[in-house]
Structures are given as structure tokens and as C-alpha cells.
PDB file of C-alpha atoms and ligand atoms in Angstrom:
ATOM      1  CA  UNK A 453      -7.009 -15.300   6.742  1.00 96.00           C
ATOM      2  CA  UNK A 454      -8.338 -12.448   4.388  1.00 98.00           C
ATOM      3  CA  UNK A 455      -5.661 -10.616   2.731  1.00 98.00           C
ATOM      4  CA  UNK A 456      -6.570  -6.683   1.336  1.00 98.00           C
ATOM      5  CA  UNK A 457      -5.006  -6.186  -1.829  1.00 98.00           C
ATOM      6  CA  UNK A 458      -4.518  -2.397  -2.783  1.00 98.00           C
ATOM      7  CA  UNK A 459      -3.837  -1.721  -6.407  1.00 98.00           C
ATOM      8  CA  UNK A 460      -2.202   1.844  -7.201  1.00 98.00           C
ATOM      9  CA  UNK A 461      -0.888   1.076 -10.537  1.00 98.00           C
ATOM     10  CA  UNK A 462      -2.214   3.752 -12.156  1.00 98.00           C
ATOM     11  CA  UNK A 463      -1.220   2.458 -16.142  1.00 98.00           C
ATOM     12  CA  UNK A 464      -3.355  -0.878 -15.512  1.00 98.00           C
ATOM     13  CA  UNK A 465      -2.633  -3.324 -17.308  1.00 97.00           C
ATOM     14  CA  UNK A 466       1.109  -1.436 -18.977  1.00 98.00           C
ATOM     15  CA  UNK A 467       2.049  -2.061 -15.291  1.00 98.00           C
ATOM     16  CA  UNK A 468       5.277  -3.692 -14.289  1.00 98.00           C
ATOM     17  CA  UNK A 469       4.334  -3.208 -10.320  1.00 98.00           C
ATOM     18  CA  UNK A 470       0.812  -4.981 -11.652  1.00 98.00           C
ATOM     19  CA  UNK A 471       2.795  -7.731 -13.135  1.00 98.00           C
ATOM     20  CA  UNK A 472       4.629  -8.463  -9.802  1.00 98.00           C
ATOM     21  CA  UNK A 473       1.914  -8.023  -7.612  1.00 98.00           C
ATOM     22  CA  UNK A 474       0.240 -10.600  -9.982  1.00 98.00           C
ATOM     23  CA  UNK A 475       2.521 -12.914  -9.651  1.00 98.00           C
ATOM     24  CA  UNK A 476       3.293 -12.617  -6.047  1.00 98.00           C
ATOM     25  CA  UNK A 477      -0.569 -13.031  -4.953  1.00 98.00           C
ATOM     26  CA  UNK A 478      -0.518 -16.575  -7.775  1.00 98.00           C
ATOM     27  CA  UNK A 479       1.713 -17.671  -6.115  1.00 98.00           C
ATOM     28  CA  UNK A 480       0.331 -16.381  -2.780  1.00 98.00           C
ATOM     29  CA  UNK A 481      -3.192 -17.714  -3.688  1.00 97.00           C
ATOM     30  CA  UNK A 482      -1.524 -21.506  -4.387  1.00 97.00           C
ATOM     31  CA  UNK A 483      -0.015 -22.099  -1.263  1.00 97.00           C
ATOM     32  CA  UNK A 484      -2.892 -20.686   0.400  1.00 97.00           C
ATOM     33  CA  UNK A 485      -6.081 -21.945  -1.006  1.00 96.00           C
ATOM     34  CA  UNK A 486      -8.172 -21.526   2.326  1.00 97.00           C
ATOM     35  CA  UNK A 487      -7.494 -17.170   2.154  1.00 98.00           C
ATOM     36  CA  UNK A 488      -9.882 -15.096   0.149  1.00 98.00           C
ATOM     37  CA  UNK A 489      -8.201 -11.796  -0.588  1.00 98.00           C
ATOM     38  CA  UNK A 490     -10.297  -8.986  -1.227  1.00 98.00           C
ATOM     39  CA  UNK A 491      -8.984  -6.310  -4.180  1.00 98.00           C
ATOM     40  CA  UNK A 492      -9.769  -2.656  -3.751  1.00 98.00           C
ATOM     41  CA  UNK A 493      -8.371  -0.968  -6.864  1.00 98.00           C
ATOM     42  CA  UNK A 494      -7.493   2.769  -5.908  1.00 98.00           C
ATOM     43  CA  UNK A 495      -8.551   3.849  -9.660  1.00 98.00           C
ATOM     44  CA  UNK A 496     -11.722   2.430  -9.969  1.00 98.00           C
ATOM     45  CA  UNK A 497     -12.886   3.830  -6.845  1.00 97.00           C
ATOM     46  CA  UNK A 498     -11.523   7.364  -7.352  1.00 97.00           C
ATOM     47  CA  UNK A 499     -12.505   8.103  -3.413  1.00 97.00           C
ATOM     48  CA  UNK A 500     -12.264  12.284  -3.341  1.00 97.00           C
ATOM     49  CA  UNK A 501      -9.452  13.713  -1.771  1.00 97.00           C
ATOM     50  CA  UNK A 502     -10.298  16.222   1.942  1.00 96.00           C
ATOM     51  CA  UNK A 503     -10.954  18.709   0.429  1.00 98.00           C
ATOM     52  CA  UNK A 504     -13.005  21.597   2.837  1.00 98.00           C
ATOM     53  CA  UNK A 505     -15.817  20.330   2.774  1.00 98.00           C
ATOM     54  CA  UNK A 506     -15.159  16.279   2.445  1.00 97.00           C
ATOM     55  CA  UNK A 507     -13.223  16.806   5.580  1.00 97.00           C
ATOM     56  CA  UNK A 508     -15.733  18.732   7.701  1.00 98.00           C
ATOM     57  CA  UNK A 509     -18.296  16.440   6.393  1.00 98.00           C
ATOM     58  CA  UNK A 510     -15.651  13.316   8.115  1.00 98.00           C
ATOM     59  CA  UNK A 511     -15.379  15.472  10.970  1.00 98.00           C
ATOM     60  CA  UNK A 512     -18.902  15.850  12.118  1.00 98.00           C
ATOM     61  CA  UNK A 513     -19.631  12.440  11.836  1.00 98.00           C
ATOM     62  CA  UNK A 514     -16.809  11.745  13.813  1.00 98.00           C
ATOM     63  CA  UNK A 515     -17.520  14.153  16.878  1.00 98.00           C
ATOM     64  CA  UNK A 516     -21.074  11.380  16.292  1.00 98.00           C
ATOM     65  CA  UNK A 517     -19.690   8.875  16.831  1.00 98.00           C
ATOM     66  CA  UNK A 518     -20.928   7.452  13.177  1.00 98.00           C
ATOM     67  CA  UNK A 519     -17.702   5.421  12.550  1.00 98.00           C
ATOM     68  CA  UNK A 520     -19.971   2.778  10.416  1.00 98.00           C
ATOM     69  CA  UNK A 521     -20.737   5.830   8.429  1.00 98.00           C
ATOM     70  CA  UNK A 522     -19.992   4.449   4.533  1.00 97.00           C
ATOM     71  CA  UNK A 523     -17.110   7.642   5.109  1.00 97.00           C
ATOM     72  CA  UNK A 524     -15.388   4.924   7.055  1.00 98.00           C
ATOM     73  CA  UNK A 525     -15.231   1.715   5.118  1.00 98.00           C
ATOM     74  CA  UNK A 526     -11.982   1.957   3.788  1.00 98.00           C
ATOM     75  CA  UNK A 527     -10.749   2.242   7.200  1.00 98.00           C
ATOM     76  CA  UNK A 528     -12.957  -0.674   8.454  1.00 98.00           C
ATOM     77  CA  UNK A 529     -11.714  -2.780   5.958  1.00 98.00           C
ATOM     78  CA  UNK A 530      -8.623  -1.970   6.139  1.00 98.00           C
ATOM     79  CA  UNK A 531      -8.986  -2.347  10.028  1.00 98.00           C
ATOM     80  CA  UNK A 532      -9.500  -5.546  10.522  1.00 98.00           C
ATOM     81  CA  UNK A 533      -7.536  -7.706   7.455  1.00 98.00           C
ATOM     82  CA  UNK A 534      -5.518 -10.455   8.911  1.00 98.00           C
ATOM     83  CA  UNK A 535      -2.390  -8.790   5.821  1.00 98.00           C
ATOM     84  CA  UNK A 536      -1.994  -6.290   3.666  1.00 98.00           C
ATOM     85  CA  UNK A 537      -0.449  -5.996   0.104  1.00 98.00           C
ATOM     86  CA  UNK A 538      -0.205  -2.969  -1.501  1.00 99.00           C
ATOM     87  CA  UNK A 539       0.906  -2.153  -4.971  1.00 99.00           C
ATOM     88  CA  UNK A 540       1.988   1.007  -5.920  1.00 99.00           C
ATOM     89  CA  UNK A 541       4.757   2.640  -8.760  1.00 98.00           C
ATOM     90  CA  UNK A 542       7.866   5.128  -7.766  1.00 98.00           C
ATOM     91  CA  UNK A 543       6.105   8.187  -8.517  1.00 98.00           C
ATOM     92  CA  UNK A 544       8.004  11.662  -8.061  1.00 98.00           C
ATOM     93  CA  UNK A 545      10.488   9.910  -4.931  1.00 98.00           C
ATOM     94  CA  UNK A 546       7.342   8.520  -3.582  1.00 98.00           C
ATOM     95  CA  UNK A 547       4.108   6.418  -5.164  1.00 98.00           C
ATOM     96  CA  UNK A 548       0.628   8.462  -7.086  1.00 98.00           C
ATOM     97  CA  UNK A 549      -1.489  10.553  -5.360  1.00 98.00           C
ATOM     98  CA  UNK A 550      -4.938   7.961  -5.842  1.00 98.00           C
ATOM     99  CA  UNK A 551      -2.573   5.860  -2.408  1.00 98.00           C
ATOM    100  CA  UNK A 552      -1.769   9.459  -0.541  1.00 98.00           C
ATOM    101  CA  UNK A 553      -5.652   9.924  -0.755  1.00 98.00           C
ATOM    102  CA  UNK A 554      -6.797   6.760   0.415  1.00 98.00           C
ATOM    103  CA  UNK A 555      -4.405   6.226   3.113  1.00 98.00           C
ATOM    104  CA  UNK A 556      -6.234   9.700   4.355  1.00 98.00           C
ATOM    105  CA  UNK A 557      -8.807   8.015   4.459  1.00 98.00           C
ATOM    106  CA  UNK A 558      -7.729   5.094   6.069  1.00 98.00           C
ATOM    107  CA  UNK A 559      -6.257   7.141   9.125  1.00 98.00           C
ATOM    108  CA  UNK A 560      -9.015   7.919  11.487  1.00 98.00           C
ATOM    109  CA  UNK A 561      -8.507   7.744  15.109  1.00 98.00           C
ATOM    110  CA  UNK A 562     -10.674   5.078  16.717  1.00 98.00           C
ATOM    111  CA  UNK A 563     -10.435   2.844  13.617  1.00 98.00           C
ATOM    112  CA  UNK A 564      -7.308   2.770  12.519  1.00 98.00           C
ATOM    113  CA  UNK A 565      -4.903   4.203  14.897  1.00 98.00           C
ATOM    114  CA  UNK A 566      -5.837   5.808  18.643  1.00 98.00           C
ATOM    115  CA  UNK A 567      -4.801   6.563  22.120  1.00 97.00           C
ATOM    116  CA  UNK A 568      -4.283   4.834  24.577  1.00 96.00           C
ATOM    117  CA  UNK A 569      -5.160   6.704  28.364  1.00 96.00           C
ATOM    118  CA  UNK A 570      -1.691   8.357  28.964  1.00 97.00           C
ATOM    119  CA  UNK A 571      -1.690   9.834  25.856  1.00 96.00           C
ATOM    120  CA  UNK A 572       0.136   7.791  23.512  1.00 96.00           C
ATOM    121  CA  UNK A 573      -0.873   6.753  19.873  1.00 95.00           C
ATOM    122  CA  UNK A 574      -1.255   2.523  19.660  1.00 98.00           C
ATOM    123  CA  UNK A 575      -1.953   1.046  16.600  1.00 98.00           C
ATOM    124  CA  UNK A 576      -5.536  -0.384  16.097  1.00 98.00           C
ATOM    125  CA  UNK A 577      -5.304  -2.633  13.033  1.00 98.00           C
ATOM    126  CA  UNK A 578      -5.264  -6.421  13.271  1.00 98.00           C
ATOM    127  CA  UNK A 579      -2.815  -6.914  10.674  1.00 98.00           C
ATOM    128  CA  UNK A 580       0.609  -8.651  11.806  1.00 97.00           C
ATOM    129  CA  UNK A 581       2.096  -7.927   8.025  1.00 98.00           C
ATOM    130  CA  UNK A 582       2.445  -5.314   5.026  1.00 98.00           C
ATOM    131  CA  UNK A 583       3.929  -6.053   1.615  1.00 98.00           C
ATOM    132  CA  UNK A 584       4.391  -2.806  -0.460  1.00 98.00           C
ATOM    133  CA  UNK A 585       5.385  -4.033  -3.705  1.00 98.00           C
ATOM    134  CA  UNK A 586       7.006  -1.281  -5.859  1.00 98.00           C
ATOM    135  CA  UNK A 587       8.843  -1.428  -9.646  1.00 98.00           C
ATOM    136  CA  UNK A 588      10.960   2.370 -10.404  1.00 98.00           C
ATOM    137  CA  UNK A 589      12.735   3.404 -12.962  1.00 98.00           C
ATOM    138  CA  UNK A 590      15.859   4.298 -11.504  1.00 97.00           C
ATOM    139  CA  UNK A 591      17.828   2.714  -8.711  1.00 97.00           C
ATOM    140  CA  UNK A 592      17.078   4.459  -4.648  1.00 97.00           C
ATOM    141  CA  UNK A 593      18.478   1.639  -1.867  1.00 93.00           C
ATOM    142  CA  UNK A 594      21.557   2.744  -2.528  1.00 89.00           C
ATOM    143  CA  UNK A 595      23.311   3.793   0.040  1.00 90.00           C
ATOM    144  CA  UNK A 596      23.774   7.489  -0.977  1.00 94.00           C
ATOM    145  CA  UNK A 597      19.743   7.536  -2.900  1.00 96.00           C
ATOM    146  CA  UNK A 598      18.194   6.024  -0.433  1.00 96.00           C
ATOM    147  CA  UNK A 599      17.884   9.126   1.634  1.00 96.00           C
ATOM    148  CA  UNK A 600      16.020   9.847  -1.306  1.00 97.00           C
ATOM    149  CA  UNK A 601      13.333   7.500  -1.821  1.00 98.00           C
ATOM    150  CA  UNK A 602      10.094   8.395   0.498  1.00 98.00           C
ATOM    151  CA  UNK A 603       7.272   5.979  -0.415  1.00 98.00           C
ATOM    152  CA  UNK A 604       8.738   2.942   1.040  1.00 98.00           C
ATOM    153  CA  UNK A 605       9.478   4.986   4.308  1.00 98.00           C
ATOM    154  CA  UNK A 606       6.181   6.326   4.181  1.00 98.00           C
ATOM    155  CA  UNK A 607       4.080   3.512   4.421  1.00 98.00           C
ATOM    156  CA  UNK A 608       6.574   1.469   7.529  1.00 98.00           C
ATOM    157  CA  UNK A 609       6.044   5.094   9.384  1.00 98.00           C
ATOM    158  CA  UNK A 610       2.279   4.160   9.114  1.00 98.00           C
ATOM    159  CA  UNK A 611       2.777   0.934   9.775  1.00 98.00           C
ATOM    160  CA  UNK A 612       4.287   1.485  12.864  1.00 98.00           C
ATOM    161  CA  UNK A 613       1.116   3.921  13.876  1.00 98.00           C
ATOM    162  CA  UNK A 614      -1.426   1.779  12.020  1.00 98.00           C
ATOM    163  CA  UNK A 615       0.325  -1.324  14.946  1.00 98.00           C
ATOM    164  CA  UNK A 616       1.538  -3.214  12.047  1.00 98.00           C
ATOM    165  CA  UNK A 617       4.625  -4.434  13.489  1.00 98.00           C
ATOM    166  CA  UNK A 618       5.831  -6.533  10.068  1.00 98.00           C
ATOM    167  CA  UNK A 619       6.837  -3.982   7.202  1.00 98.00           C
ATOM    168  CA  UNK A 620       8.303  -5.671   4.038  1.00 98.00           C
ATOM    169  CA  UNK A 621       8.764  -4.056   0.706  1.00 98.00           C
ATOM    170  CA  UNK A 622       9.414  -5.990  -2.578  1.00 98.00           C
ATOM    171  CA  UNK A 623      10.880  -3.971  -4.938  1.00 98.00           C
ATOM    172  CA  UNK A 624      12.263  -3.878  -8.624  1.00 98.00           C
ATOM    173  CA  UNK A 625      14.207  -0.989  -9.613  1.00 98.00           C
ATOM    174  CA  UNK A 626      16.732   0.694 -12.020  1.00 98.00           C
ATOM    175  CA  UNK A 627      13.957  -0.331 -14.814  1.00 98.00           C
ATOM    176  CA  UNK A 628      14.423   2.640 -16.918  1.00 98.00           C
ATOM    177  CA  UNK A 629      18.049   2.815 -16.946  1.00 97.00           C
ATOM    178  CA  UNK A 630      19.459   1.877 -20.180  1.00 97.00           C
ATOM    179  CA  UNK A 631      22.261   0.806 -18.388  1.00 97.00           C
ATOM    180  CA  UNK A 632      20.703  -2.488 -16.823  1.00 97.00           C
ATOM    181  CA  UNK A 633      19.000  -5.501 -17.737  1.00 98.00           C
ATOM    182  CA  UNK A 634      15.187  -4.816 -17.182  1.00 97.00           C
ATOM    183  CA  UNK A 635      14.178  -8.160 -18.515  1.00 97.00           C
ATOM    184  CA  UNK A 636      16.661  -9.266 -15.668  1.00 98.00           C
ATOM    185  CA  UNK A 637      15.767  -7.337 -13.434  1.00 98.00           C
ATOM    186  CA  UNK A 638      12.335  -7.888 -13.248  1.00 98.00           C
ATOM    187  CA  UNK A 639      13.156 -11.655 -13.470  1.00 98.00           C
ATOM    188  CA  UNK A 640      15.394 -11.522 -10.038  1.00 98.00           C
ATOM    189  CA  UNK A 641      12.401  -9.656  -8.504  1.00 98.00           C
ATOM    190  CA  UNK A 642       9.844 -12.174  -9.681  1.00 98.00           C
ATOM    191  CA  UNK A 643      11.697 -14.920  -7.834  1.00 98.00           C
ATOM    192  CA  UNK A 644      11.538 -13.234  -4.428  1.00 98.00           C
ATOM    193  CA  UNK A 645       8.150 -12.921  -4.825  1.00 98.00           C
ATOM    194  CA  UNK A 646       7.554 -16.295  -5.527  1.00 98.00           C
ATOM    195  CA  UNK A 647      10.001 -16.983  -2.177  1.00 98.00           C
ATOM    196  CA  UNK A 648       8.180 -13.877  -0.482  1.00 98.00           C
ATOM    197  CA  UNK A 649       4.641 -15.667  -0.978  1.00 98.00           C
ATOM    198  CA  UNK A 650       5.737 -19.020   0.966  1.00 96.00           C
ATOM    199  CA  UNK A 651       6.577 -16.780   3.899  1.00 94.00           C
ATOM    200  CA  UNK A 652       4.208 -14.485   3.801  1.00 96.00           C
TER     201      UNK A 652
HETATM  202  C1  FMN B 585       4.452  10.310 -12.972  1.00 92.82           C
HETATM  203  C2  FMN B 585       5.365   9.082 -12.944  1.00 92.82           C
HETATM  204  C3  FMN B 585       6.699   9.594 -11.836  1.00 92.82           C
HETATM  205  C4  FMN B 585       8.514   8.997 -12.201  1.00 92.82           C
HETATM  206  N1  FMN B 585       8.613   9.284 -10.795  1.00 92.82           N
HETATM  207  C5  FMN B 585       9.632   8.816 -10.484  1.00 92.82           C
HETATM  208  C6  FMN B 585      10.813   8.840  -9.900  1.00 92.82           C
HETATM  209  O1  FMN B 585      10.978   9.463  -9.154  1.00 92.82           O
HETATM  210  N2  FMN B 585      12.254   8.100 -10.137  1.00 92.82           N
HETATM  211  C7  FMN B 585      11.889   7.405 -10.564  1.00 92.82           C
HETATM  212  O2  FMN B 585      13.564   6.939 -10.466  1.00 92.82           O
HETATM  213  N3  FMN B 585      11.323   6.394 -11.433  1.00 92.82           N
HETATM  214  C8  FMN B 585      10.130   7.509 -11.671  1.00 92.82           C
HETATM  215  N4  FMN B 585       9.459   7.327 -12.392  1.00 92.82           N
HETATM  216  C9  FMN B 585       9.434   5.537 -13.249  1.00 92.82           C
HETATM  217  C10 FMN B 585       8.786   4.518 -12.517  1.00 92.82           C
HETATM  218  O3  FMN B 585       9.070   4.895 -10.875  1.00 92.82           O
HETATM  219  C11 FMN B 585       9.329   3.340 -13.456  1.00 92.82           C
HETATM  220  O4  FMN B 585       9.370   3.792 -14.890  1.00 92.82           O
HETATM  221  C12 FMN B 585       8.135   2.536 -12.796  1.00 92.82           C
HETATM  222  O5  FMN B 585       8.132   1.246 -13.309  1.00 92.82           O
HETATM  223  C13 FMN B 585       6.608   2.338 -13.324  1.00 92.82           C
HETATM  224  O6  FMN B 585       5.658   1.230 -13.048  1.00 92.82           O
HETATM  225  P1  FMN B 585       5.113   0.819 -13.807  1.00 92.82           P
HETATM  226  O7  FMN B 585       5.054   0.317 -15.008  1.00 92.82           O
HETATM  227  O8  FMN B 585       3.810   0.054 -12.596  1.00 92.82           O
HETATM  228  O9  FMN B 585       3.511   2.256 -13.419  1.00 92.82           O
HETATM  229  C14 FMN B 585       7.647   7.613 -12.562  1.00 92.82           C
HETATM  230  C15 FMN B 585       7.271   7.698 -13.637  1.00 92.82           C
HETATM  231  C16 FMN B 585       6.186   7.894 -13.792  1.00 92.82           C
HETATM  232  C17 FMN B 585       4.892   7.759 -14.974  1.00 92.82           C
END
């Protein structure tokens, strides 16, 4: 299995999300020694946003059928992965812009999604499962607040578009709430990461 790990943890070594993702990946590698894990670090990649000239270039390449062009490499890599893990912190009720830029880059018609002869949208990605790993300062899983959470929900909707049926989310939340025990919350999430690595 080829696992693709997309790292959008902007705070790098200080990131709690990255610590949680590393815990999951370490446990996963232990349980699946034959699998390969390709890492895409979005803060190193620094893909440019789709400014007008980038979008124009992309449209021209796409119209010319140049889906083999390097511009589409991230989309081809995403579409070909057997399993996908995305790690990103909760920022402004969603995730950092570096991840949005990446998602715009990989959302390419005829690579990650397409349309059938009736015009219906069909997913073209090979992966059956995508795991989103995140940490949040506040608590947004509980009823009453969950409608404000737009990071995991955004990715879950994109999975439907890409044809990835199994979306999962591993999160630690409430980490910046002074009334909560941050260490205990992280420890519980780490334990869940270990368990998830066995069945992912
Ligand atoms: C730019 C920025 C925006 C944030 N926005 C939110 C937010 O909207 N809601 C929230 O509960 N926490 C927010 N947080 C807190 C983070 O979600 C929380 O500290 C998280 O654990 C950070 O993950 P990291 O350690 O992987 O960077 C924000 C933090 C930063 C730096």
C-alpha cells in the first residue's frame, strides 16, 4: 500500500497536530512494515495560490490535454495513493490556507474527479480511506458548536467528490481551554491514534 501523508502543520516542531500525526504514523508503520509512506510537507512545497496567471496556465494545459505536466503532479499523486492522511491544525474554524491551496491544486477534472456521460460527478481517486488528523483550541464536536467546524466537514465533502468512501477524523480538542487538562486530552488522542493505526 502507498500511503500519502500531507503535512499542513504550520508550526512545525511545535505543532501538537504534528505530534499526534507522528504517533499515528509510527504505530501505522509498525503494524504495516511493507507499506510505503510518501510525505508532502506543504510549508516546504509552497505551492502558489491560483492567482489569475496560474489559473490561466492550468486551464491552457488542461485544454491541451497536458495532464502529464508537472503542474498536475500533486493531483496525480493524490489520485494514485492507496490511503491518505492529512494533518492540519484548526485555524479560524477550518484549516490553514496552505491546505486550501493544496486542495485547489489537486482538484483537477479527469484526475481526482470527473463526470460520467450523464453529467453526474464521479470520484476518480484510488484511495478507499482518508484520515484527517487535527487539534483544536476550543471544543467543536459537541452539539451546538459543531456547525461552526468547517475543516473536517470540508474534507469529508471533498472525499465524496473525489470518490473516497471512508472519511475519518482523529482530533484532540479543547487544548487551549484553561479549564481542561491539555496533557490528558493529548494522551487520550494519542491512545486513539494507536488504536486507529491498527484498523486503518
Ligand atoms: C492562526 C490560528 C488560528 C486559530 N483559530 C482557532 C479557531 O478558530 N478556533 C479554535 O478553537 N482554535 C483556534 N486556534 C487554536 C488552535 O486550533 C490550537 O492551538 C491547535 O492545537 C494548534 O495546533 P498546532 O499545535 O498543531 O499548531 C488557532 C490557532 C492559530 C495559530
